[in-house]
Short mmCIF file of C-alpha atoms in Angstrom, two decimals:
data_model
loop_
_atom_site.label_atom_id
_atom_site.label_comp_id
_atom_site.label_asym_id
_atom_site.label_seq_id
_atom_site.Cartn_x
_atom_site.Cartn_y
_atom_site.Cartn_z
CA UNK A 1 10.01 17.28 -11.19
CA UNK A 2 11.67 13.90 -10.82
CA UNK A 3 9.29 12.32 -8.31
CA UNK A 4 5.80 12.04 -7.02
CA UNK A 5 4.70 10.46 -3.74
CA UNK A 6 1.39 9.75 -2.04
CA UNK A 7 0.99 9.43 1.70
CA UNK A 8 -1.77 8.22 4.01
CA UNK A 9 -0.99 9.13 7.61
CA UNK A 10 -3.27 7.18 9.93
CA UNK A 11 -3.03 8.40 13.52
CA UNK A 12 -4.36 6.40 16.47
CA UNK A 13 -7.38 8.44 17.60
CA UNK A 14 -10.28 8.04 20.01
CA UNK A 15 -12.91 8.77 17.36
CA UNK A 16 -13.48 10.05 13.82
CA UNK A 17 -13.45 13.73 14.85
CA UNK A 18 -10.07 13.37 16.54
CA UNK A 19 -8.74 11.42 13.54
CA UNK A 20 -9.87 14.13 11.13
CA UNK A 21 -8.43 16.91 13.30
CA UNK A 22 -4.99 15.27 13.29
CA UNK A 23 -5.03 14.38 9.60
CA UNK A 24 -6.01 17.99 8.83
CA UNK A 25 -2.86 19.16 10.62
CA UNK A 26 -0.78 16.82 8.48
CA UNK A 27 -2.46 18.09 5.31
CA UNK A 28 -1.92 21.70 6.44
CA UNK A 29 1.77 20.90 6.86
CA UNK A 30 1.98 19.38 3.38
CA UNK A 31 0.27 22.42 1.84
CA UNK A 32 2.65 24.70 3.76
CA UNK A 33 5.58 23.25 1.79
CA UNK A 34 4.29 25.07 -1.28
CA UNK A 35 4.69 21.97 -3.46
CA UNK A 36 1.91 20.89 -5.80
CA UNK A 37 -0.30 18.45 -3.94
CA UNK A 38 -3.61 16.67 -4.35
CA UNK A 39 -5.75 15.62 -1.40
CA UNK A 40 -7.73 12.41 -1.92
CA UNK A 41 -9.94 10.36 0.39
CA UNK A 42 -7.19 7.93 1.41
CA UNK A 43 -3.96 9.72 0.59
CA UNK A 44 -2.41 13.01 -0.41
CA UNK A 45 -0.16 13.07 -3.47
CA UNK A 46 2.75 15.52 -3.73
CA UNK A 47 5.16 16.17 -6.58
CA UNK A 48 8.67 17.58 -6.56
CA UNK A 49 12.26 16.56 -5.92
CA UNK A 50 12.69 13.03 -4.56
CA UNK A 51 14.88 13.83 -1.56
CA UNK A 52 12.71 16.76 -0.50
CA UNK A 53 9.54 14.66 -0.84
CA UNK A 54 10.95 11.86 1.31
CA UNK A 55 11.87 14.38 4.01
CA UNK A 56 8.29 15.70 3.94
CA UNK A 57 6.92 12.16 4.12
CA UNK A 58 9.09 11.52 7.18
CA UNK A 59 7.95 14.73 8.86
CA UNK A 60 4.22 13.93 8.37
CA UNK A 61 4.33 11.29 11.12
CA UNK A 62 6.10 13.68 13.51
CA UNK A 63 3.31 16.19 12.85
CA UNK A 64 0.65 13.58 13.72
CA UNK A 65 2.41 12.70 16.97
CA UNK A 66 2.83 16.36 17.94
CA UNK A 67 -0.88 16.86 17.19
CA UNK A 68 -1.65 14.35 19.91
CA UNK A 69 -1.62 10.86 18.37
CA UNK A 70 0.05 8.28 20.66
CA UNK A 71 0.98 6.22 17.60
CA UNK A 72 0.67 6.46 13.85
CA UNK A 73 0.57 4.19 10.82
CA UNK A 74 1.48 5.43 7.34
CA UNK A 75 1.16 4.04 3.83
CA UNK A 76 3.39 5.65 1.23
CA UNK A 77 3.75 5.30 -2.54
CA UNK A 78 6.78 6.59 -4.42
CA UNK A 79 7.37 7.16 -8.14
CA UNK A 80 10.94 8.30 -8.85
CA UNK A 81 12.62 8.83 -12.22
CA UNK A 82 15.90 10.73 -11.70
CA UNK A 83 16.44 11.54 -15.40
CA UNK A 84 13.32 13.01 -16.90
CA UNK A 85 9.85 13.56 -15.52
CA UNK A 86 7.40 11.24 -13.81
CA UNK A 87 3.76 11.52 -14.88
CA UNK A 88 2.39 14.71 -13.34
CA UNK A 89 -0.66 14.94 -11.10
CA UNK A 90 -2.10 17.30 -13.71
CA UNK A 91 -1.73 14.77 -16.49
CA UNK A 92 -3.09 11.89 -14.45
CA UNK A 93 -6.10 13.54 -12.89
CA UNK A 94 -7.41 16.61 -14.67
CA UNK A 95 -9.33 14.98 -17.53
CA UNK A 96 -11.20 12.75 -15.10
CA UNK A 97 -12.61 15.69 -13.14
CA UNK A 98 -14.13 17.65 -16.00
CA UNK L 1 -22.55 2.93 2.65
CA UNK L 2 -20.57 0.45 4.77
CA UNK L 3 -17.30 0.55 2.87
CA UNK L 4 -14.85 2.55 0.86
CA UNK L 5 -11.95 1.22 -1.18
CA UNK L 6 -9.13 2.72 -3.22
CA UNK L 7 -7.41 0.94 -6.07
CA UNK L 8 -4.28 1.55 -8.12
CA UNK L 9 -4.20 -0.76 -11.14
CA UNK L 10 -0.71 -0.74 -12.63
CA UNK L 11 -0.59 -2.52 -16.00
CA UNK L 12 2.65 -3.61 -17.63
CA UNK L 13 2.96 -1.26 -20.62
CA UNK L 14 5.55 -0.37 -23.23
CA UNK L 15 5.40 3.35 -22.46
CA UNK L 16 3.49 6.07 -20.61
CA UNK L 17 0.90 6.53 -23.38
CA UNK L 18 0.02 2.82 -23.35
CA UNK L 19 -0.11 2.84 -19.54
CA UNK L 20 -2.49 5.80 -19.53
CA UNK L 21 -4.71 4.25 -22.21
CA UNK L 22 -5.16 1.07 -20.18
CA UNK L 23 -5.65 2.85 -16.86
CA UNK L 24 -8.29 5.05 -18.53
CA UNK L 25 -10.21 1.91 -19.49
CA UNK L 26 -10.13 0.75 -15.88
CA UNK L 27 -11.34 4.16 -14.69
CA UNK L 28 -14.11 4.13 -17.33
CA UNK L 29 -15.21 0.75 -15.99
CA UNK L 30 -15.27 2.04 -12.40
CA UNK L 31 -17.32 5.07 -13.43
CA UNK L 32 -19.71 2.79 -15.35
CA UNK L 33 -20.71 1.11 -12.07
CA UNK L 34 -22.51 4.30 -11.10
CA UNK L 35 -20.97 4.29 -7.61
CA UNK L 36 -19.48 7.46 -6.16
CA UNK L 37 -15.80 7.51 -7.01
CA UNK L 38 -12.86 9.87 -6.84
CA UNK L 39 -9.94 9.70 -9.27
CA UNK L 40 -6.57 10.65 -7.79
CA UNK L 41 -3.05 10.59 -9.22
CA UNK L 42 -2.16 7.17 -7.77
CA UNK L 43 -5.50 5.54 -7.03
CA UNK L 44 -9.25 5.78 -7.50
CA UNK L 45 -11.47 5.66 -4.42
CA UNK L 46 -14.97 4.17 -4.59
CA UNK L 47 -17.65 3.98 -1.93
CA UNK L 48 -20.57 1.58 -1.52
CA UNK L 49 -21.35 -1.91 -0.25
CA UNK L 50 -18.32 -3.97 0.74
CA UNK L 51 -19.05 -7.10 -1.28
CA UNK L 52 -19.92 -5.14 -4.40
CA UNK L 53 -16.77 -3.03 -4.07
CA UNK L 54 -14.54 -6.09 -3.76
CA UNK L 55 -16.10 -7.57 -6.90
CA UNK L 56 -15.35 -4.32 -8.74
CA UNK L 57 -11.78 -4.32 -7.43
CA UNK L 58 -11.34 -7.88 -8.72
CA UNK L 59 -12.76 -6.97 -12.15
CA UNK L 60 -10.39 -3.98 -12.58
CA UNK L 61 -7.44 -6.28 -13.23
CA UNK L 62 -9.43 -8.30 -15.78
CA UNK L 63 -10.22 -5.02 -17.56
CA UNK L 64 -6.52 -4.12 -17.71
CA UNK L 65 -5.62 -7.52 -19.16
CA UNK L 66 -8.42 -7.34 -21.74
CA UNK L 67 -7.20 -3.85 -22.66
CA UNK L 68 -3.88 -5.41 -23.67
CA UNK L 69 -1.64 -5.60 -20.60
CA UNK L 70 0.32 -8.86 -20.42
CA UNK L 71 0.46 -8.54 -16.63
CA UNK L 72 -0.80 -6.20 -13.97
CA UNK L 73 0.01 -5.12 -10.44
CA UNK L 74 -2.60 -3.62 -8.11
CA UNK L 75 -2.51 -1.85 -4.75
CA UNK L 76 -5.79 -1.77 -2.87
CA UNK L 77 -6.96 -0.12 0.35
CA UNK L 78 -10.15 -1.16 2.13
CA UNK L 79 -12.15 0.54 4.89
CA UNK L 80 -15.10 -1.60 6.02
CA UNK L 81 -17.50 -0.97 8.91
CA UNK L 82 -20.51 -3.31 8.58
CA UNK L 83 -22.66 -1.52 11.15
CA UNK L 84 -22.75 2.19 10.49
CA UNK L 85 -20.96 4.34 7.96
CA UNK L 86 -17.32 4.73 7.09
CA UNK L 87 -16.05 8.27 6.55
CA UNK L 88 -17.36 9.42 3.17
CA UNK L 89 -15.24 10.69 0.29
CA UNK L 90 -17.26 13.90 0.57
CA UNK L 91 -16.39 14.40 4.21
CA UNK L 92 -12.72 13.57 3.73
CA UNK L 93 -11.98 15.59 0.63
CA UNK L 94 -14.35 18.46 -0.09
CA UNK L 95 -13.03 21.06 2.36
CA UNK L 96 -9.49 20.61 1.04
CA UNK L 97 -10.45 21.50 -2.51
CA UNK L 98 -12.20 24.81 -1.89
CA UNK B 1 0.11 -20.24 -10.70
CA UNK B 2 -0.95 -17.04 -12.45
CA UNK B 3 -1.11 -14.74 -9.44
CA UNK B 4 0.25 -13.81 -6.07
CA UNK B 5 -1.33 -11.45 -3.56
CA UNK B 6 -0.37 -10.05 -0.16
CA UNK B 7 -2.88 -8.87 2.40
CA UNK B 8 -2.67 -6.91 5.63
CA UNK B 9 -5.98 -7.09 7.50
CA UNK B 10 -6.02 -4.46 10.23
CA UNK B 11 -8.99 -4.87 12.58
CA UNK B 12 -10.13 -2.16 14.96
CA UNK B 13 -9.22 -3.55 18.38
CA UNK B 14 -9.08 -2.34 21.97
CA UNK B 15 -5.45 -3.38 22.46
CA UNK B 16 -2.56 -5.34 20.96
CA UNK B 17 -3.72 -8.69 22.39
CA UNK B 18 -7.17 -8.31 20.81
CA UNK B 19 -5.58 -7.22 17.52
CA UNK B 20 -3.31 -10.26 17.47
CA UNK B 21 -6.17 -12.63 18.35
CA UNK B 22 -8.25 -11.39 15.40
CA UNK B 23 -5.36 -11.33 12.93
CA UNK B 24 -4.51 -14.91 13.97
CA UNK B 25 -8.02 -15.96 12.99
CA UNK B 26 -7.55 -14.37 9.58
CA UNK B 27 -4.20 -16.13 9.14
CA UNK B 28 -5.77 -19.45 10.24
CA UNK B 29 -8.42 -18.95 7.56
CA UNK B 30 -5.79 -18.26 4.89
CA UNK B 31 -3.83 -21.38 5.88
CA UNK B 32 -7.07 -23.42 5.79
CA UNK B 33 -7.36 -22.75 2.05
CA UNK B 34 -4.38 -25.04 1.50
CA UNK B 35 -2.71 -22.55 -0.84
CA UNK B 36 0.97 -21.74 -0.46
CA UNK B 37 1.26 -18.72 1.82
CA UNK B 38 3.93 -16.77 3.64
CA UNK B 39 3.23 -14.87 6.86
CA UNK B 40 5.25 -11.68 7.32
CA UNK B 41 5.18 -8.96 9.98
CA UNK B 42 2.85 -6.65 8.01
CA UNK B 43 1.16 -8.89 5.47
CA UNK B 44 0.57 -12.48 4.41
CA UNK B 45 1.38 -13.43 0.82
CA UNK B 46 -0.58 -16.16 -0.97
CA UNK B 47 -0.09 -17.66 -4.41
CA UNK B 48 -2.55 -19.38 -6.71
CA UNK B 49 -5.28 -18.61 -9.23
CA UNK B 50 -6.21 -14.93 -9.49
CA UNK B 51 -9.97 -15.26 -9.08
CA UNK B 52 -9.66 -17.64 -6.15
CA UNK B 53 -7.10 -15.37 -4.46
CA UNK B 54 -9.36 -12.33 -4.77
CA UNK B 55 -12.24 -14.27 -3.20
CA UNK B 56 -9.97 -15.21 -0.30
CA UNK B 57 -8.86 -11.59 0.07
CA UNK B 58 -12.51 -10.51 0.21
CA UNK B 59 -13.34 -13.15 2.83
CA UNK B 60 -10.46 -12.10 5.14
CA UNK B 61 -12.32 -8.95 6.19
CA UNK B 62 -15.51 -10.92 6.88
CA UNK B 63 -13.43 -13.21 9.11
CA UNK B 64 -12.09 -10.23 11.06
CA UNK B 65 -15.59 -8.83 11.59
CA UNK B 66 -16.96 -12.20 12.69
CA UNK B 67 -14.03 -12.49 15.10
CA UNK B 68 -15.30 -9.37 16.84
CA UNK B 69 -13.81 -6.32 15.09
CA UNK B 70 -16.35 -3.50 14.70
CA UNK B 71 -14.47 -2.26 11.63
CA UNK B 72 -11.47 -3.27 9.58
CA UNK B 73 -8.90 -1.74 7.26
CA UNK B 74 -7.03 -3.79 4.68
CA UNK B 75 -4.03 -3.20 2.43
CA UNK B 76 -3.70 -5.55 -0.52
CA UNK B 77 -1.08 -6.09 -3.23
CA UNK B 78 -1.78 -8.05 -6.39
CA UNK B 79 0.55 -9.49 -9.03
CA UNK B 80 -1.37 -11.10 -11.90
CA UNK B 81 0.00 -12.54 -15.15
CA UNK B 82 -2.72 -14.61 -16.87
CA UNK B 83 -0.39 -16.25 -19.41
CA UNK B 84 2.62 -17.69 -17.68
CA UNK B 85 3.81 -17.56 -14.10
CA UNK B 86 4.37 -14.70 -11.70
CA UNK B 87 7.52 -14.84 -9.58
CA UNK B 88 6.95 -17.45 -6.89
CA UNK B 89 7.23 -16.87 -3.16
CA UNK B 90 9.89 -19.58 -3.19
CA UNK B 91 11.99 -17.79 -5.77
CA UNK B 92 11.63 -14.40 -4.11
CA UNK B 93 12.28 -15.34 -0.52
CA UNK B 94 14.16 -18.59 0.05
CA UNK B 95 17.71 -17.46 -0.68
CA UNK B 96 17.34 -14.55 1.76
CA UNK B 97 16.49 -16.84 4.68
CA UNK B 98 19.42 -19.22 4.49
CA UNK R 1 12.47 0.04 19.19
CA UNK R 2 9.86 2.69 18.49
CA UNK R 3 9.11 1.86 14.86
CA UNK R 4 8.81 -0.78 12.23
CA UNK R 5 8.58 -0.22 8.47
CA UNK R 6 8.11 -2.42 5.42
CA UNK R 7 9.32 -1.49 1.95
CA UNK R 8 8.74 -2.85 -1.53
CA UNK R 9 11.17 -1.28 -3.98
CA UNK R 10 10.02 -1.98 -7.52
CA UNK R 11 12.64 -1.02 -10.10
CA UNK R 12 11.85 -0.63 -13.79
CA UNK R 13 13.64 -3.60 -15.37
CA UNK R 14 13.81 -5.32 -18.74
CA UNK R 15 12.97 -8.76 -17.34
CA UNK R 16 12.56 -10.78 -14.15
CA UNK R 17 16.28 -11.56 -13.84
CA UNK R 18 17.19 -7.88 -13.99
CA UNK R 19 14.43 -7.05 -11.50
CA UNK R 20 15.68 -9.67 -9.06
CA UNK R 21 19.28 -8.53 -9.43
CA UNK R 22 18.38 -4.95 -8.52
CA UNK R 23 16.04 -5.91 -5.67
CA UNK R 24 18.79 -8.13 -4.26
CA UNK R 25 21.09 -5.10 -4.12
CA UNK R 26 18.45 -3.19 -2.18
CA UNK R 27 17.99 -6.11 0.24
CA UNK R 28 21.78 -6.39 0.65
CA UNK R 29 21.84 -2.71 1.56
CA UNK R 30 19.06 -3.15 4.13
CA UNK R 31 20.89 -6.11 5.69
CA UNK R 32 24.12 -4.08 5.78
CA UNK R 33 22.49 -1.63 8.21
CA UNK R 34 22.62 -4.33 10.87
CA UNK R 35 19.01 -3.71 11.90
CA UNK R 36 16.62 -6.61 12.40
CA UNK R 37 14.83 -7.22 9.11
CA UNK R 38 12.55 -9.78 7.55
CA UNK R 39 12.47 -10.42 3.79
CA UNK R 40 9.06 -11.38 2.40
CA UNK R 41 7.84 -11.99 -1.16
CA UNK R 42 6.53 -8.44 -1.65
CA UNK R 43 8.31 -6.36 0.95
CA UNK R 44 11.10 -6.31 3.51
CA UNK R 45 10.24 -5.30 7.07
CA UNK R 46 12.82 -3.53 9.26
CA UNK R 47 12.60 -2.49 12.90
CA UNK R 48 14.44 0.22 14.80
CA UNK R 49 14.37 3.96 15.42
CA UNK R 50 11.83 5.87 13.30
CA UNK R 51 14.15 8.54 11.91
CA UNK R 52 16.86 6.05 11.04
CA UNK R 53 14.33 3.75 9.35
CA UNK R 54 12.94 6.56 7.21
CA UNK R 55 16.47 7.46 6.09
CA UNK R 56 17.04 3.82 5.09
CA UNK R 57 13.72 3.75 3.23
CA UNK R 58 14.77 6.87 1.31
CA UNK R 59 18.16 5.38 0.43
CA UNK R 60 16.63 2.15 -0.95
CA UNK R 61 15.42 3.94 -4.07
CA UNK R 62 18.84 5.55 -4.63
CA UNK R 63 20.36 2.05 -4.42
CA UNK R 64 17.95 0.77 -7.08
CA UNK R 65 18.80 3.65 -9.41
CA UNK R 66 22.55 3.20 -8.90
CA UNK R 67 22.08 -0.51 -9.62
CA UNK R 68 20.82 0.44 -13.08
CA UNK R 69 17.08 1.06 -12.87
CA UNK R 70 15.98 4.09 -14.95
CA UNK R 71 13.02 4.58 -12.61
CA UNK R 72 11.63 3.03 -9.48
CA UNK R 73 8.33 2.67 -7.65
CA UNK R 74 8.15 1.99 -3.91
CA UNK R 75 5.39 1.01 -1.49
CA UNK R 76 6.12 1.67 2.14
CA UNK R 77 4.30 0.91 5.40
CA UNK R 78 5.16 2.62 8.68
CA UNK R 79 4.23 1.78 12.28
CA UNK R 80 5.54 4.40 14.72
CA UNK R 81 4.89 4.66 18.46
CA UNK R 82 7.34 7.18 20.00
CA UNK R 83 6.61 6.23 23.61
CA UNK R 84 6.81 2.49 24.09
CA UNK R 85 7.30 -0.33 21.65
CA UNK R 86 5.53 -1.27 18.44
CA UNK R 87 4.76 -4.95 17.92
CA UNK R 88 8.03 -6.67 17.07
CA UNK R 89 8.67 -8.76 13.96
CA UNK R 90 9.45 -11.61 16.35
CA UNK R 91 6.10 -11.39 18.07
CA UNK R 92 4.14 -11.05 14.85
CA UNK R 93 5.77 -13.77 12.80
CA UNK R 94 7.57 -16.47 14.76
CA UNK R 95 4.61 -18.60 15.89
CA UNK R 96 3.33 -18.81 12.30
CA UNK R 97 6.54 -20.36 11.01
CA UNK R 98 6.87 -23.23 13.45
#
């Protein structure tokens, strides 16, 4: 696992319910990739291969548009270390949730 | 609860172990405020009163410096709605972790 | 100058004109501080003393609300090096705009 | 122009000079695409077609690695409106630099 990314997809929506419905479709798409992910209040983190992750990140906004958003903002973080591993979600989060 | 923030404090550190040690001190400080928070792989979300949250966000970097970092980067997200509630961490995250 | 920050204040607004009007008030406030700043398409960078910068960052969202936004999102970057200087806006940008 | 993005590529580097050298290679790459871009102190904004922009964003980190960084962090903002235009760099920035 040479990379980890986090993405907040923020669709234009008429109200909170519509916003949540669209974001849920994006999260469902991310989970459907089968990669390890971690849903947080502002962003969803995913770990895997850098190129694959960036393709997923790109697709997230298409998903939001297809789900009905006329426009979308996104905020993305990337951690990429081609040789060797980045810090895993497991290592960064688990101890804090016991 | 009129606001929710998320903060990634990124201390300069010699290696991953040192980085984790310093970030853990920042997270311990956030938890010590008693506010509802949610630790994720890239950032920790906190909810409460806007002014109080921004003071906490400011203090996080002082904590990292006092813990030994010569310099620090931070990435912060803010959601503030003075009249009425912002979406809660509970509402945004719980269903995705069942 | 021990710190440099960048802030994107994103007010809830009925349309682009309203959004621009509110963001312009936030930028006018930042310029009124007299600190060196740099307005970009997504964020405004400011350099100065860390504590003062974080107070300005906090105030930006109050400005947006007072200008009429019912709610506001913000995305903030911080670079803080208590002993010694952070890279200046001048050093980071000037050569690229010749 | 249906999209606008901003990217901060943050290579691991031994010192400020090395950091600047690598970031300059990333900026040179962005400029070589011929798209309208705007270099700021923390990030470079680019406007164009969404899919093309996301491919450029992905390549930026490869550039940083090839320029010698053992690892790289990136922070990316996206504004995408498939039907109709997003706010242009020109419209958002020009009046503030007169």
